[in-house]
CSV table of N, CA and C in Angstrom, one decimal:
chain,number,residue,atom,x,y,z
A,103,UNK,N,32.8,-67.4,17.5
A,103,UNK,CA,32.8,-68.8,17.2
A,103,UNK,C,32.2,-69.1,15.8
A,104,UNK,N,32.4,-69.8,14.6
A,104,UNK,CA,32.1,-70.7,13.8
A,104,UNK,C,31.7,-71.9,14.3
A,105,UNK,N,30.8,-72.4,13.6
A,105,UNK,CA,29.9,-74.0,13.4
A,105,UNK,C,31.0,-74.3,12.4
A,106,UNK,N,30.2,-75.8,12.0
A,106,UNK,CA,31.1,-76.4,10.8
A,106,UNK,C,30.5,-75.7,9.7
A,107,UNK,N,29.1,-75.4,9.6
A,107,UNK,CA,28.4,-74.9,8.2
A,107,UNK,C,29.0,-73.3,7.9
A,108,UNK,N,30.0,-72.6,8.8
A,108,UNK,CA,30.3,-71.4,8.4
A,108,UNK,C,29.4,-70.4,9.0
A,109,UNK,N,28.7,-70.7,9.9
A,109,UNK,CA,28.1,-69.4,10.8
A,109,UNK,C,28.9,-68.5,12.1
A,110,UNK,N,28.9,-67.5,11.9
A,110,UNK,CA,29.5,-67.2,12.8
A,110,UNK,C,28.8,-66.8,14.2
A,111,UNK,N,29.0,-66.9,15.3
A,111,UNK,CA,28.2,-67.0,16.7
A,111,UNK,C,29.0,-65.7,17.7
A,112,UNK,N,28.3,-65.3,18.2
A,112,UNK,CA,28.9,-64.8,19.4
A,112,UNK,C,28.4,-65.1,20.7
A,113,UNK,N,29.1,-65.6,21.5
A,113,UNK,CA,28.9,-66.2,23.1
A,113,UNK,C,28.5,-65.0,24.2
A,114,UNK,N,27.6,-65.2,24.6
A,114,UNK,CA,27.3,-64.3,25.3
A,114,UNK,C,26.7,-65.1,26.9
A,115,UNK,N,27.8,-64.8,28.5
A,115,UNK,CA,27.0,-65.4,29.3
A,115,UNK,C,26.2,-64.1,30.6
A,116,UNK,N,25.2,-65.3,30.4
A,116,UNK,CA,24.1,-63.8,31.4
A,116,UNK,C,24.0,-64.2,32.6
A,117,UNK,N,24.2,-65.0,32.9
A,117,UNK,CA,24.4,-65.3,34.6
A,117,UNK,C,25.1,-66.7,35.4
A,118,UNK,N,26.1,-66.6,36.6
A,118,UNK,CA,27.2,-67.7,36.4
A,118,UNK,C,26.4,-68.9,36.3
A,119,UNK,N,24.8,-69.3,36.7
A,119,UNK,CA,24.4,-70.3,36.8
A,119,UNK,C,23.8,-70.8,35.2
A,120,UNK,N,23.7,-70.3,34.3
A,120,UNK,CA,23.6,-70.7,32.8
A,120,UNK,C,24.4,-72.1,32.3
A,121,UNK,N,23.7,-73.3,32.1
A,121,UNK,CA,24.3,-74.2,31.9
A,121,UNK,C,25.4,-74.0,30.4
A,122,UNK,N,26.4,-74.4,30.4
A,122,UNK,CA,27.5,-74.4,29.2
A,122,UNK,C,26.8,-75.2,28.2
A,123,UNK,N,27.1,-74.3,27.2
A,123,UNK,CA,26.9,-74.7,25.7
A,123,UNK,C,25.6,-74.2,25.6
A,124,UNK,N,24.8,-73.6,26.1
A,124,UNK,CA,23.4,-73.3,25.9
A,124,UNK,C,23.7,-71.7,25.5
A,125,UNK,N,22.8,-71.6,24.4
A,125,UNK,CA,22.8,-70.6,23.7
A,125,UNK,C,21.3,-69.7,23.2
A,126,UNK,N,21.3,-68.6,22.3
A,126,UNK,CA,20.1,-68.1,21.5
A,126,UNK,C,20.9,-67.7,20.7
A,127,UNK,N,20.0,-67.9,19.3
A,127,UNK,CA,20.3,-66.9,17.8
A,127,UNK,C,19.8,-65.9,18.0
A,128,UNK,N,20.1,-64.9,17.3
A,128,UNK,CA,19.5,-63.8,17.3
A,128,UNK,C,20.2,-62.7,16.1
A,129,UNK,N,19.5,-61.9,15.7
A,129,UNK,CA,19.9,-61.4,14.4
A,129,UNK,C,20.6,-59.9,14.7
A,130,UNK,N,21.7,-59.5,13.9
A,130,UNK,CA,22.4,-58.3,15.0
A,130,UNK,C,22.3,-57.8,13.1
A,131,UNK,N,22.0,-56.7,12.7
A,131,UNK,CA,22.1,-55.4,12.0
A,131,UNK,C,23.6,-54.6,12.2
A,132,UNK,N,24.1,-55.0,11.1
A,132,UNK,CA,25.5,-54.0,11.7
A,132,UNK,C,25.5,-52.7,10.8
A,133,UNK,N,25.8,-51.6,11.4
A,133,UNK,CA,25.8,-50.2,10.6
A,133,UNK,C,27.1,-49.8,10.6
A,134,UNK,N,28.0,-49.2,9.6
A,134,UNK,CA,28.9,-48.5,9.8
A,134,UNK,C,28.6,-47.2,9.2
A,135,UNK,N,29.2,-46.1,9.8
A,135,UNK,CA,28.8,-45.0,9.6
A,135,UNK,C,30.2,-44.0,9.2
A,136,UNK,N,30.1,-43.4,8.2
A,136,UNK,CA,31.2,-42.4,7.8
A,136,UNK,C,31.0,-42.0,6.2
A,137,UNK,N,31.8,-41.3,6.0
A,137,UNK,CA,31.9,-40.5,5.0
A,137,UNK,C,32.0,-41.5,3.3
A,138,UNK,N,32.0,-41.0,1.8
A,138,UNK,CA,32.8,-42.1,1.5
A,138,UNK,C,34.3,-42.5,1.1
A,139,UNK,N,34.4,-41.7,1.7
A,139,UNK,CA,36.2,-42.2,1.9
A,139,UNK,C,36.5,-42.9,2.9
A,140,UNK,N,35.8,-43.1,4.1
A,140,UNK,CA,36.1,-43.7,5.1
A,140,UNK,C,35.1,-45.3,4.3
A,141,UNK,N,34.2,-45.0,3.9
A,141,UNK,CA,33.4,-46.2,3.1
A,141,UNK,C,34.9,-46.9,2.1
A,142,UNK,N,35.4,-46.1,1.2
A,142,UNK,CA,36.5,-47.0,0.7
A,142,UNK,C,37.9,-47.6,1.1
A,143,UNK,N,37.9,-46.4,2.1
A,143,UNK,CA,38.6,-47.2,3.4
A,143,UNK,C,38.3,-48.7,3.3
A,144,UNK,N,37.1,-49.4,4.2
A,144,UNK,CA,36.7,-50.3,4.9
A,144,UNK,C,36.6,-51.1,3.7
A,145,UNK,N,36.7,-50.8,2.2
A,145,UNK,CA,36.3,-51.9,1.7
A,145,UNK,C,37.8,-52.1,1.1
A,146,UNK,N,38.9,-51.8,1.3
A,146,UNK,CA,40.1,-51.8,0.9
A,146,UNK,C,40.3,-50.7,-1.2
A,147,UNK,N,39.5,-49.8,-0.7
A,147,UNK,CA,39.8,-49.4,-1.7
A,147,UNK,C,40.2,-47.8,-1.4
A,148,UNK,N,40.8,-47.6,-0.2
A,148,UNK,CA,41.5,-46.1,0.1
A,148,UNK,C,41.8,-45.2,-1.3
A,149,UNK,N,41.5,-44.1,-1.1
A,149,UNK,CA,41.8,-43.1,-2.0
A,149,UNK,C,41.2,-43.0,-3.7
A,150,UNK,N,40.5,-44.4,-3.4
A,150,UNK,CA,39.6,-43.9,-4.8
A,150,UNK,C,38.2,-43.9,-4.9
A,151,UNK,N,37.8,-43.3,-3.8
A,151,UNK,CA,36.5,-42.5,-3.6
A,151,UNK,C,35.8,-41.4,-4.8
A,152,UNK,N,37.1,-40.8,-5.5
A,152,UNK,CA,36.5,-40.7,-6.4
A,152,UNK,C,37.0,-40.6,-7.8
A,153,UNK,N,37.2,-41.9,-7.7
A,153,UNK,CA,37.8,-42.9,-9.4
A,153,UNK,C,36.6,-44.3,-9.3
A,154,UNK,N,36.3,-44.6,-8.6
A,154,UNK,CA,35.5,-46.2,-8.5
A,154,UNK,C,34.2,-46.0,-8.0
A,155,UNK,N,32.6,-46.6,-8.2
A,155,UNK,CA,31.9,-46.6,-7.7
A,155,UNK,C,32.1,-47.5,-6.8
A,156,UNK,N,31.5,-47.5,-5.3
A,156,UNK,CA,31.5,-48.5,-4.4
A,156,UNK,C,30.8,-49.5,-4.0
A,157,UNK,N,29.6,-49.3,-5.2
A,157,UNK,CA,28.7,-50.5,-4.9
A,157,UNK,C,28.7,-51.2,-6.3
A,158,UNK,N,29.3,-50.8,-7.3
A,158,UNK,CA,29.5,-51.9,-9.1
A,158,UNK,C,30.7,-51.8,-9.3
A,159,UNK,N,31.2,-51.9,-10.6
A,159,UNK,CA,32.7,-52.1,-10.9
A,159,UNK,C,32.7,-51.0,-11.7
A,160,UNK,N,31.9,-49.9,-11.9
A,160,UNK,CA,31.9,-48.3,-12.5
A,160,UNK,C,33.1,-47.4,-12.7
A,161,UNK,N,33.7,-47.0,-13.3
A,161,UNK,CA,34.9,-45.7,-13.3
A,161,UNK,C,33.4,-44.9,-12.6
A,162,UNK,N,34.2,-43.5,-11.8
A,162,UNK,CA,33.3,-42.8,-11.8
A,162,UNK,C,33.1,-41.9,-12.6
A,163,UNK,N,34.0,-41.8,-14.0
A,163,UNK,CA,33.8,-40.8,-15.0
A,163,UNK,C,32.8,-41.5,-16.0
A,164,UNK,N,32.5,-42.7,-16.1
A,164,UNK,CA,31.2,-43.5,-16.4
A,164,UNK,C,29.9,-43.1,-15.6
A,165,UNK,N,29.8,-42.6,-14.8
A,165,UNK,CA,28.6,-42.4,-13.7
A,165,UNK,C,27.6,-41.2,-14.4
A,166,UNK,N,28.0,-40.3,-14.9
A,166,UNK,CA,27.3,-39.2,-15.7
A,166,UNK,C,26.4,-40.1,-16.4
A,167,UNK,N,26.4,-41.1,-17.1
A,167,UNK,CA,26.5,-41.4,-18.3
A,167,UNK,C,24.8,-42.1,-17.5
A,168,UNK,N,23.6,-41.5,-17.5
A,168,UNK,CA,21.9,-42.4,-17.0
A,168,UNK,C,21.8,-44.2,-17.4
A,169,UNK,N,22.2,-43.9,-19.0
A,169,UNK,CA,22.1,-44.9,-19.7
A,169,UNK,C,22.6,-45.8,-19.3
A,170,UNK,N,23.8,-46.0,-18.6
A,170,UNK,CA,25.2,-46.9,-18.4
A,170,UNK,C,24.6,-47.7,-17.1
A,171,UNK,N,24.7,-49.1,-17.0
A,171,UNK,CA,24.4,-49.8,-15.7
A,171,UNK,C,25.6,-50.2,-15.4
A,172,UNK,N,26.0,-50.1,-14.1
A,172,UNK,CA,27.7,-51.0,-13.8
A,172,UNK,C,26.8,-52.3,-13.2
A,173,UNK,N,28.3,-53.0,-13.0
A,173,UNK,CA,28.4,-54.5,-12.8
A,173,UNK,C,28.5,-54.5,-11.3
A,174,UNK,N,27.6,-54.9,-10.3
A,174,UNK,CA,27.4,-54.9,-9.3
A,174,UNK,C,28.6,-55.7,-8.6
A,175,UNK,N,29.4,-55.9,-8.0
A,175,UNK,CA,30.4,-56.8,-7.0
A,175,UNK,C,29.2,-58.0,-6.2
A,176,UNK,N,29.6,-59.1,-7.0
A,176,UNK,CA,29.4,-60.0,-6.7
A,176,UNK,C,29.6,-60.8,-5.0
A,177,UNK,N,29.4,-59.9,-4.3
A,177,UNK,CA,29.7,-60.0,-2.7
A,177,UNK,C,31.0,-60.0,-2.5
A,178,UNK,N,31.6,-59.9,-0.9
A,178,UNK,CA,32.6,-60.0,-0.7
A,178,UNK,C,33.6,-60.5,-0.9
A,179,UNK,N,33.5,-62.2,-1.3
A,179,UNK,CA,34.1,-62.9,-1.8
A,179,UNK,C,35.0,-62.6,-3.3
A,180,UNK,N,34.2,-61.7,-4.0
A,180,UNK,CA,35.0,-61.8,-5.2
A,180,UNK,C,35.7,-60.1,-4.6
A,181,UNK,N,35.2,-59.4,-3.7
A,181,UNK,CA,36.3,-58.3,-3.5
A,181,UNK,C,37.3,-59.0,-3.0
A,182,UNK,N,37.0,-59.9,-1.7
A,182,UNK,CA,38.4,-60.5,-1.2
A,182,UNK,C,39.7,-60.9,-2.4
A,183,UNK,N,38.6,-61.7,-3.1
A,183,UNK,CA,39.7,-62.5,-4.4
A,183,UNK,C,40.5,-61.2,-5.7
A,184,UNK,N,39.7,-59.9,-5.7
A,184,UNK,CA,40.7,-58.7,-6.5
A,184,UNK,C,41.6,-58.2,-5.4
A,185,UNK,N,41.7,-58.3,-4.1
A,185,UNK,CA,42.6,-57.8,-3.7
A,185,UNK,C,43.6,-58.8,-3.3
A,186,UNK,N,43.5,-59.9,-3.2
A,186,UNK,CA,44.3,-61.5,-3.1
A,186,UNK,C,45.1,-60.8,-4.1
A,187,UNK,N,44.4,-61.0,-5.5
A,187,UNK,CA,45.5,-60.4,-6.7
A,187,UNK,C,46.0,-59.6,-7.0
A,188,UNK,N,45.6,-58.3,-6.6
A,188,UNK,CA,46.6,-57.2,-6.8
A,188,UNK,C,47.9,-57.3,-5.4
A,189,UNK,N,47.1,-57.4,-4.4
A,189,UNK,CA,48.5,-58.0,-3.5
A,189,UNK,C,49.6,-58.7,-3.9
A,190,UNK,N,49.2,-59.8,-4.3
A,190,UNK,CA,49.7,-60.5,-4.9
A,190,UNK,C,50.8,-59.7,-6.5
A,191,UNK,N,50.5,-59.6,-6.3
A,191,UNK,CA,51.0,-58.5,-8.1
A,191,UNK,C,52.1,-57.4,-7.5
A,192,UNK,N,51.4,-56.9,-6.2
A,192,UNK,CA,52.7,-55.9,-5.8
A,192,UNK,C,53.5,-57.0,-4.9
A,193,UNK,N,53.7,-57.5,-4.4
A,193,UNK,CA,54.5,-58.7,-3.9
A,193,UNK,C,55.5,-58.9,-5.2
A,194,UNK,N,55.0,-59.3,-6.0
A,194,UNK,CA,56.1,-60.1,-7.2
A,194,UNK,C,56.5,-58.6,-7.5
A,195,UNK,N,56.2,-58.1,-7.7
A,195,UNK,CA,56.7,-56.6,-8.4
A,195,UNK,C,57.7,-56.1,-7.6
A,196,UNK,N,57.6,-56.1,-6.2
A,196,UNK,CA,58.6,-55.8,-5.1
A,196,UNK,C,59.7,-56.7,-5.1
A,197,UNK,N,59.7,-58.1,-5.3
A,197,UNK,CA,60.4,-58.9,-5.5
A,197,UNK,C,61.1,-58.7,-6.8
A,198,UNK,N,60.9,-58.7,-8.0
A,198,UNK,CA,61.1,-58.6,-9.2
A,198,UNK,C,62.5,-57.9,-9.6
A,199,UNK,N,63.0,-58.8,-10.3
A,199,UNK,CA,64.4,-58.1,-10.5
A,199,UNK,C,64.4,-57.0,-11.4
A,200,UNK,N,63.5,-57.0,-12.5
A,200,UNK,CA,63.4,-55.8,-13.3
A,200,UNK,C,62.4,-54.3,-13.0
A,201,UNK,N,62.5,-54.2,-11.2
A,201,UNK,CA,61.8,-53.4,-10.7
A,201,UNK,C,62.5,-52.1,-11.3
A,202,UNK,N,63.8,-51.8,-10.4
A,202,UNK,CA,64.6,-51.0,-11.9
A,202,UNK,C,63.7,-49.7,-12.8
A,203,UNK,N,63.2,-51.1,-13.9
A,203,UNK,CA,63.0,-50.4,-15.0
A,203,UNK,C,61.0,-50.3,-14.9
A,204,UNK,N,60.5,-50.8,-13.9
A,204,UNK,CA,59.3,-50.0,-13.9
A,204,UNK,C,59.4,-49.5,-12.0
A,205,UNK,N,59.2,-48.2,-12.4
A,205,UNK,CA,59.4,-48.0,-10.8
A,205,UNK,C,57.7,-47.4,-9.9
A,206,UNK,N,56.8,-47.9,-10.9
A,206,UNK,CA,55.7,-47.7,-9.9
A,206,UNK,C,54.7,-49.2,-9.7
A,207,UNK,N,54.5,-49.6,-8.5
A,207,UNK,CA,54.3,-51.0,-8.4
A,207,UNK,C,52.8,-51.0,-9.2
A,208,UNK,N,52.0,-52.0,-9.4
A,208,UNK,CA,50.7,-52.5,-10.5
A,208,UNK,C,49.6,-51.8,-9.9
A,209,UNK,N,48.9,-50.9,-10.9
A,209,UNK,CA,48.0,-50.3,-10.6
A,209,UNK,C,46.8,-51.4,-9.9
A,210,UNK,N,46.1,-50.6,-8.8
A,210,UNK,CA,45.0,-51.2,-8.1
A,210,UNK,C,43.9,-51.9,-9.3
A,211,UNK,N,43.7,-52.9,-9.0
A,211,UNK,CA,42.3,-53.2,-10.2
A,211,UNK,C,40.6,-52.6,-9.7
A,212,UNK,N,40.1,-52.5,-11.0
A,212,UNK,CA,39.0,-51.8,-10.3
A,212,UNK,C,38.8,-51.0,-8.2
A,213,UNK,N,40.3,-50.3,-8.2
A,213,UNK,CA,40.1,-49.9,-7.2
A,213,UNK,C,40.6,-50.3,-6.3
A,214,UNK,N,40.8,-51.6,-6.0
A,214,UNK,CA,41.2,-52.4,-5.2
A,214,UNK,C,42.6,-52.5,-4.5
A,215,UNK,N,42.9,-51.8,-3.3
A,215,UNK,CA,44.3,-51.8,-3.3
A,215,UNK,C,44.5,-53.0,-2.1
A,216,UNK,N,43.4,-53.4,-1.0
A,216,UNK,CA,44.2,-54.1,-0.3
A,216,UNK,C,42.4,-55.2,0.2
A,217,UNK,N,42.4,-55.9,0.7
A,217,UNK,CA,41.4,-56.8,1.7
A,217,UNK,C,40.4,-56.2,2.7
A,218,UNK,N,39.4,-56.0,2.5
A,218,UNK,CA,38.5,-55.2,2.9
A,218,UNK,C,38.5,-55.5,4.7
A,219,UNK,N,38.0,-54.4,5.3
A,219,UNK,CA,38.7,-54.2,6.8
A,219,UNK,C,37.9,-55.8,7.6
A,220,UNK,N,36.5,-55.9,7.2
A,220,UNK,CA,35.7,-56.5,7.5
A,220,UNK,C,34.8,-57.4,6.8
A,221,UNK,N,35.0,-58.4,6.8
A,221,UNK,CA,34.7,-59.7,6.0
A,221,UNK,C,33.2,-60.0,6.1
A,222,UNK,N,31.9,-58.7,6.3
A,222,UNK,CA,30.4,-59.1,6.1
A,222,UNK,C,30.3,-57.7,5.6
């Protein structure tokens, strides 16, 4: 369930006599666990585990580099919104009458090929 302010709830009933609509907050830790390719999996960035850092916007051939700070990803929101647009990019490219003459669809942006599996 969502509220109006954007929280998300989950209903949980503990016994049939619990009056309706009565609830508790409570704070749930979510872990996922796997490799990092199963990591760029879940954030919609499959197969470039190792072209992209997963937590800045880094090449990973930048990563050697001590000196170098990448640009952290601004939460999920702005990952949602680079993969809105590269979707978006192979859509019109698949549609595109001058597919033809480029025949490999728009490279992923920083990595990004599709909408991350899980939206927290």
């Amino acid at each position: 369930n969502e509220d109006d302010n954007g929280v998300k709830t989950i209903s949980c009933l503990f016994s049939k006599t619990a009056p309706m609509g009565s609830s508790i907050g409570i704070k749930v830790a979510i872990f996922v666990v796997g490799d990092l390719a199963f990591f760029g999996m879940i954030l919609g960035k499959e197969g470039m585990s190792g072209k992209w850092c997963h937590l800045c916007k880094m090449l990973a051939s930048e990563m050697g580099d001590l000196n170098k700070e990448g640009v952290p990803w601004e939460g999920m929101e702005e990952l949602c919104r680079v993969a809105a647009d590269h979707e978006k990019a192979v859509e019109e490219w698949k549609n595109s009458t001058k597919r033809s003459k480029s025949k490999n669809p728009p490279a992923p942006k920083l990595g990004v090929k599709e909408k991350p599996w899980w939206d927290f």
